[in-house]
CSV table of C-alpha atoms and ligand atoms in Angstrom, one decimal:
chain,number,residue,atom,x,y,z
A,1,MET,CA,60.7,58.7,130.6
A,2,GLY,CA,58.2,59.7,128.1
A,3,PHE,CA,55.6,62.4,126.6
A,4,SER,CA,52.5,60.9,126.4
A,5,VAL,CA,49.0,60.1,127.9
A,6,PRO,CA,46.8,57.0,126.4
A,7,SER,CA,43.9,58.7,125.2
A,8,VAL,CA,43.2,61.3,122.3
A,9,ASP,CA,40.6,62.6,124.3
A,10,SER,CA,41.3,66.5,124.3
A,11,SER,CA,38.9,67.5,126.9
A,12,GLN,CA,40.8,65.0,129.4
A,13,PRO,CA,43.0,66.7,131.8
A,14,ALA,CA,47.1,67.0,131.7
A,15,LEU,CA,47.5,64.5,134.1
A,16,SER,CA,45.1,61.3,134.4
A,17,SER,CA,43.0,60.5,137.5
A,18,THR,CA,46.0,58.4,139.0
A,19,SER,CA,47.6,61.7,140.0
A,20,LYS,CA,46.8,63.7,143.0
A,21,ALA,CA,44.3,65.9,142.4
A,22,LEU,CA,45.8,69.3,140.3
A,23,PRO,CA,45.4,73.0,142.2
A,24,SER,CA,44.2,75.2,139.5
A,25,PRO,CA,46.9,76.3,137.4
A,26,THR,CA,48.7,79.7,138.5
A,27,ALA,CA,50.1,80.5,135.1
A,28,LEU,CA,48.5,78.9,132.3
A,29,THR,CA,50.0,79.7,129.0
A,30,THR,CA,48.6,79.9,125.8
A,31,SER,CA,50.3,77.8,123.3
A,32,ARG,CA,51.1,80.2,120.8
A,33,SER,CA,52.4,83.7,122.1
A,34,GLN,CA,53.1,85.5,119.0
A,35,PRO,CA,54.8,88.6,120.3
A,36,LEU,CA,57.3,85.7,122.5
A,37,ARG,CA,57.8,84.1,119.7
A,38,ARG,CA,58.7,87.1,117.6
A,39,CYS,CA,61.3,88.2,120.4
A,40,PHE,CA,62.6,84.9,121.5
A,41,ALA,CA,66.0,85.1,119.8
A,42,ARG,CA,66.4,88.4,120.8
A,43,ALA,CA,66.2,87.8,124.6
A,44,CYS,CA,69.2,85.7,124.3
A,45,SER,CA,72.7,86.9,124.5
A,46,SER,CA,73.5,86.6,120.6
A,47,THR,CA,71.3,85.3,117.6
A,48,SER,CA,74.5,83.7,116.2
A,49,ALA,CA,75.5,82.0,119.3
A,50,PRO,CA,73.9,78.2,120.2
A,51,VAL,CA,70.9,79.3,121.8
A,52,SER,CA,69.9,75.9,123.2
A,53,PRO,CA,70.7,72.2,123.5
A,54,VAL,CA,67.8,70.1,123.6
A,55,SER,CA,68.4,66.6,124.4
A,56,ALA,CA,66.0,63.9,123.0
A,57,GLY,CA,65.8,60.2,122.9
A,58,GLY,CA,66.6,57.3,125.3
A,59,THR,CA,70.3,56.2,126.3
A,60,ARG,CA,71.2,52.6,126.2
A,61,GLU,CA,73.6,51.0,127.9
A,62,PRO,CA,75.5,48.3,126.5
A,63,LEU,CA,75.8,44.9,128.2
A,64,ASP,CA,77.5,42.9,125.5
A,65,PRO,CA,78.3,43.8,121.6
A,66,VAL,CA,74.5,43.3,120.8
A,67,ARG,CA,72.5,44.2,123.9
A,68,PHE,CA,71.9,46.6,125.9
A,69,LEU,CA,69.6,48.7,128.6
A,70,GLY,CA,67.3,50.8,127.4
A,71,ASN,CA,63.7,52.7,127.4
A,72,ARG,CA,60.9,53.3,125.0
A,73,SER,CA,61.5,56.9,124.4
A,74,SER,CA,60.7,58.0,120.9
A,75,GLY,CA,62.5,61.2,121.0
A,76,LYS,CA,59.6,62.9,119.7
A,77,GLN,CA,59.0,65.6,122.0
A,78,GLY,CA,62.9,66.8,121.7
A,79,TYR,CA,62.4,66.8,117.8
A,80,ALA,CA,59.4,69.0,118.4
A,81,LEU,CA,61.2,71.2,120.8
A,82,ALA,CA,63.9,71.9,118.1
A,83,ARG,CA,62.0,72.5,115.7
A,84,THR,CA,59.8,75.1,117.3
A,85,ALA,CA,62.7,76.9,118.3
A,86,VAL,CA,64.4,77.2,115.1
A,87,GLN,CA,60.9,78.5,114.6
A,88,ARG,CA,61.6,81.0,116.7
A,89,GLY,CA,64.7,81.9,115.6
A,90,ALA,CA,67.0,80.0,118.0
A,91,SER,CA,70.1,77.8,117.0
A,92,VAL,CA,69.6,74.8,118.8
A,93,THR,CA,71.8,71.8,119.1
A,94,LEU,CA,69.9,68.4,119.3
A,95,VAL,CA,71.6,65.8,121.1
A,96,ALA,CA,70.0,62.7,120.0
A,97,ALA,CA,70.1,59.5,122.0
A,98,ASN,CA,69.1,56.7,119.6
A,99,VAL,CA,66.9,58.4,117.9
A,100,ALA,CA,65.0,57.3,114.7
A,101,LEU,CA,63.5,60.3,113.2
A,102,PRO,CA,65.1,62.2,110.5
A,103,ASP,CA,67.3,65.5,111.2
A,104,PRO,CA,65.0,68.5,111.6
A,105,ALA,CA,65.9,71.2,109.1
A,106,GLY,CA,68.0,74.2,110.8
A,107,VAL,CA,69.3,72.3,113.6
A,108,LYS,CA,72.8,70.9,114.5
A,109,VAL,CA,72.1,67.3,115.5
A,110,VAL,CA,75.0,65.3,117.5
A,111,ARG,CA,73.9,61.7,117.7
A,112,VAL,CA,74.7,59.6,120.9
A,113,GLY,CA,74.3,56.2,122.6
A,114,THR,CA,75.1,56.0,126.4
A,115,ALA,CA,74.2,58.2,129.0
A,116,GLU,CA,78.1,59.5,129.3
A,117,GLU,CA,78.3,60.1,125.6
A,118,LEU,CA,75.0,62.2,126.1
A,119,ARG,CA,76.6,63.9,129.0
A,120,THR,CA,79.9,65.0,127.0
A,121,ALA,CA,77.5,66.4,124.0
A,122,VAL,CA,75.1,68.3,126.0
A,123,ARG,CA,78.1,69.7,128.5
A,124,GLU,CA,79.8,71.2,125.2
A,125,ALA,CA,76.8,72.7,123.8
A,126,ALA,CA,75.9,74.4,126.8
A,127,ALA,CA,78.7,76.1,127.7
A,128,ASP,CA,77.5,79.4,125.5
A,129,ALA,CA,73.8,78.4,125.7
A,130,ASP,CA,71.2,80.6,126.9
A,131,ALA,CA,68.9,77.7,127.9
A,132,VAL,CA,69.4,74.3,128.1
A,133,VAL,CA,66.2,71.6,127.6
A,134,MET,CA,66.9,68.2,128.7
A,135,ALA,CA,63.7,66.1,127.1
A,136,ALA,CA,66.0,62.7,127.0
A,137,ALA,CA,65.5,59.6,129.1
A,138,VAL,CA,68.7,59.2,130.5
A,139,ALA,CA,69.6,55.9,132.4
A,140,ASP,CA,70.4,56.1,135.8
A,141,PHE,CA,72.4,53.2,135.7
A,142,ARG,CA,74.6,51.1,133.2
A,143,PRO,CA,76.1,47.6,133.6
A,144,ARG,CA,79.4,47.7,135.5
A,145,HIS,CA,81.1,45.2,133.5
A,146,VAL,CA,80.5,45.1,129.3
A,147,ALA,CA,81.3,41.8,127.6
A,148,VAL,CA,83.6,42.3,124.8
A,149,GLN,CA,82.0,39.4,122.9
A,150,LYS,CA,78.0,38.1,122.8
A,151,ILE,CA,76.9,36.5,125.9
A,152,LYS,CA,76.4,33.0,124.9
A,153,LYS,CA,73.1,31.2,126.8
A,154,ASP,CA,75.3,27.8,126.8
A,155,ALA,CA,78.0,28.8,129.0
A,156,GLY,CA,76.0,28.7,132.1
A,157,ASP,CA,73.1,30.4,134.1
A,158,PRO,CA,74.0,33.9,133.8
A,159,ALA,CA,75.4,36.0,136.4
A,160,PRO,CA,73.5,38.8,137.8
A,161,VAL,CA,73.9,42.1,136.0
A,162,GLU,CA,75.9,44.2,138.2
A,163,LEU,CA,74.8,48.1,137.7
A,164,VAL,CA,76.8,51.4,138.6
A,165,ARG,CA,75.1,54.7,138.9
A,166,ASN,CA,75.5,57.0,135.9
A,167,PRO,CA,75.9,60.8,136.2
A,168,ASP,CA,72.7,63.0,136.4
A,169,VAL,CA,73.2,65.6,133.8
A,170,LEU,CA,70.4,67.6,134.6
A,171,ALA,CA,71.7,67.9,138.2
A,172,GLU,CA,75.1,68.3,137.1
A,173,ILE,CA,74.4,71.7,134.7
A,174,SER,CA,72.0,73.0,137.1
A,175,GLY,CA,74.4,72.9,140.0
A,176,ASP,CA,77.1,74.4,138.0
A,177,ARG,CA,75.7,76.7,135.4
A,178,PRO,CA,78.1,77.1,132.6
A,179,ARG,CA,76.7,80.9,132.4
A,180,ALA,CA,74.8,83.3,134.6
A,181,GLY,CA,71.0,83.9,133.7
A,182,GLN,CA,70.7,80.3,131.7
A,183,VAL,CA,67.5,78.7,131.9
A,184,ILE,CA,67.6,75.0,132.6
A,185,VAL,CA,64.8,72.6,131.8
A,186,GLY,CA,64.1,69.3,132.7
A,187,PHE,CA,61.0,66.4,132.0
A,188,ALA,CA,60.0,64.2,134.8
A,189,ALA,CA,58.7,60.8,133.5
A,190,GLU,CA,56.2,59.4,136.1
A,191,THR,CA,53.5,56.7,136.4
A,192,HIS,CA,52.1,57.6,139.6
A,193,ASP,CA,52.2,60.3,142.1
A,194,ALA,CA,53.5,62.5,138.9
A,195,LEU,CA,53.2,66.0,140.8
A,196,ASP,CA,54.6,65.1,144.1
A,197,HIS,CA,57.7,63.5,141.8
A,198,GLY,CA,57.8,66.3,139.8
A,199,ARG,CA,58.4,68.6,143.1
A,200,GLU,CA,60.8,66.8,144.2
A,201,LYS,CA,62.7,66.4,141.3
A,202,LEU,CA,62.7,70.1,140.9
A,203,ALA,CA,64.1,70.5,143.9
A,204,ALA,CA,66.5,67.9,143.8
A,205,LYS,CA,67.6,69.2,140.6
A,206,GLY,CA,67.8,72.8,140.7
A,207,CYS,CA,66.3,73.4,137.4
A,208,ASP,CA,64.3,76.2,136.7
A,209,LEU,CA,61.4,74.3,135.1
A,210,MET,CA,60.2,70.6,135.4
A,211,VAL,CA,58.0,69.7,132.6
A,212,VAL,CA,56.1,66.5,134.5
A,213,ASN,CA,54.3,64.2,132.4
A,214,GLU,CA,53.1,60.6,133.0
A,215,VAL,CA,54.3,57.6,131.1
A,216,GLY,CA,53.8,53.9,131.3
A,217,ALA,CA,53.3,50.8,129.4
A,218,THR,CA,50.0,52.2,127.7
A,219,GLN,CA,50.9,55.6,127.6
A,220,GLY,CA,52.7,56.0,124.4
A,221,PHE,CA,56.2,57.0,124.1
A,222,GLU,CA,55.7,57.0,120.4
A,223,SER,CA,52.7,59.2,120.1
A,224,ALA,CA,52.6,62.5,118.5
A,225,ASP,CA,50.5,64.2,121.6
A,226,ASN,CA,51.3,64.6,125.0
A,227,ALA,CA,49.9,66.5,128.1
A,228,ALA,CA,51.9,67.5,131.3
A,229,VAL,CA,52.3,70.3,133.9
A,230,VAL,CA,55.2,72.3,134.0
A,231,LEU,CA,56.7,73.5,137.7
A,232,GLY,CA,58.5,76.6,138.2
A,233,ALA,CA,61.6,76.7,140.7
A,234,ASP,CA,59.6,79.9,141.2
A,235,GLY,CA,56.2,78.3,142.3
A,236,SER,CA,54.4,79.0,139.2
A,237,GLN,CA,52.4,75.8,137.5
A,238,THR,CA,51.4,75.7,134.1
A,239,ARG,CA,49.1,72.6,132.7
A,240,ILE,CA,49.3,72.1,129.4
A,241,PRO,CA,46.5,70.2,128.1
A,242,TYR,CA,46.5,67.1,125.8
A,243,GLY,CA,47.8,67.9,122.4
A,244,PRO,CA,50.5,67.9,119.9
A,245,LYS,CA,54.1,67.7,121.2
A,246,GLU,CA,54.7,71.1,119.2
A,247,SER,CA,52.1,72.7,121.3
A,248,LEU,CA,53.9,71.5,124.7
A,249,ALA,CA,56.8,72.5,123.1
A,250,ASP,CA,55.6,76.1,122.3
A,251,VAL,CA,54.5,76.5,125.9
A,252,VAL,CA,57.7,75.7,127.7
A,253,TRP,CA,59.6,77.7,125.1
A,254,ASP,CA,57.3,80.5,126.2
A,255,LEU,CA,58.1,79.8,129.4
A,256,VAL,CA,61.7,79.9,129.0
A,257,ALA,CA,61.6,83.1,127.1
A,258,ALA,CA,59.8,84.8,130.2
A,259,ARG,CA,63.0,83.6,132.2
A,260,LEU,CA,65.7,84.9,129.8
A,261,PRO,CA,67.5,87.8,131.5
A,262,GLY,CA,66.5,90.4,128.4
A,263,LEU,CA,63.1,89.3,128.5
A,264,ALA,CA,61.9,89.3,132.0
A,265,ARG,CA,58.4,90.3,132.7
B,301,LIG,N1,68.1,63.0,133.8
B,301,LIG,C1,69.6,63.3,133.8
B,301,LIG,N2,70.5,62.5,134.0
B,301,LIG,C2,70.1,61.1,134.6
B,301,LIG,C3,68.9,61.0,134.7
B,301,LIG,C4,68.0,61.9,134.2
B,301,LIG,O1,70.0,64.5,132.9
B,301,LIG,N3,71.0,60.2,135.0
B,301,LIG,C5,67.3,64.2,133.7
B,301,LIG,C6,66.4,63.7,132.5
B,301,LIG,O2,67.2,64.2,131.2
B,301,LIG,C7,64.9,64.6,132.7
B,301,LIG,C8,65.1,64.7,134.2
B,301,LIG,O3,66.2,64.6,134.8
B,301,LIG,O4,65.2,65.9,132.3
B,301,LIG,C9,64.4,63.8,135.1
B,301,LIG,O5,64.7,62.2,134.3
B,301,LIG,P1,63.6,61.1,135.1
B,301,LIG,O6,63.9,60.1,134.4
B,301,LIG,O7,62.1,61.6,135.1
B,301,LIG,O8,64.0,60.7,136.6
B,301,LIG,P2,65.2,60.3,137.4
B,301,LIG,O9,66.1,61.6,137.8
B,301,LIG,O10,65.6,59.5,136.4
B,301,LIG,O11,64.6,59.8,138.4
B,301,LIG,P3,63.4,58.4,138.5
B,301,LIG,O12,64.4,57.3,137.6
B,301,LIG,O13,64.0,57.6,139.7
B,301,LIG,O14,62.3,58.8,138.4
């Protein structure tokens, strides 16, 4: 999954015209809500407890000691989420899968490689968290067999790579919440029919919010900007226009804060 749209034209819609037409947003949130910003930490159970694990980047599933199945996620959106949460006084564990960015100040960073490693780290950090945000692109499958030595081309034609399914971390945590009242957020990366797929994912995974964004060969995973529509399990729909990933992150935290028990409106 990834987090960008191709143009820097800020007048373009949140999702491109390849998507089905968007209904008018029912809850368009501005990106810098100062009251929520100030009381975000107070809304959580304890200002000293970890408030949220945020996963970022993309997992890599090894084929042999030098090769892997991976994706193009840069981790920038997850890092923006971590930075903006810390600015609000939250305590964040950033579970970073193969991200080449420097550690953000004030954030505990746990570096992972595979989906299984990410699952372990996120579940551990989620145990006493108020919110869980899954911005990472997690590989759905991994090779069944990992060669101990580098696969050599002179050893004959390669056998087909057999894949096995990875756990769905977001669905697992949503279906068996470590703490009551936790707000769980997923990110849906879609190349087409984004809102339809996003709605299906929201229902299938059972999270509270699904941030739907379009990705593709020309839609940069490395971009500093992004656009999205956030779908809520309560039927809400929040359009976030194209802009810096920090702005998108701020809207996501506003939506999370509004759903935390201590801040319910
Ligand atoms: N996710 C997860 N574990 C997986 C796959 C995805 O936790 N094995 C999470 C991602 O972190 C993201 C959300 O599920 O928050 C949606 O991920 P996405 O890649 O868009 O969708 P998939 O569930 O992988 O479905 P598909 O690849 O068919 O689009």
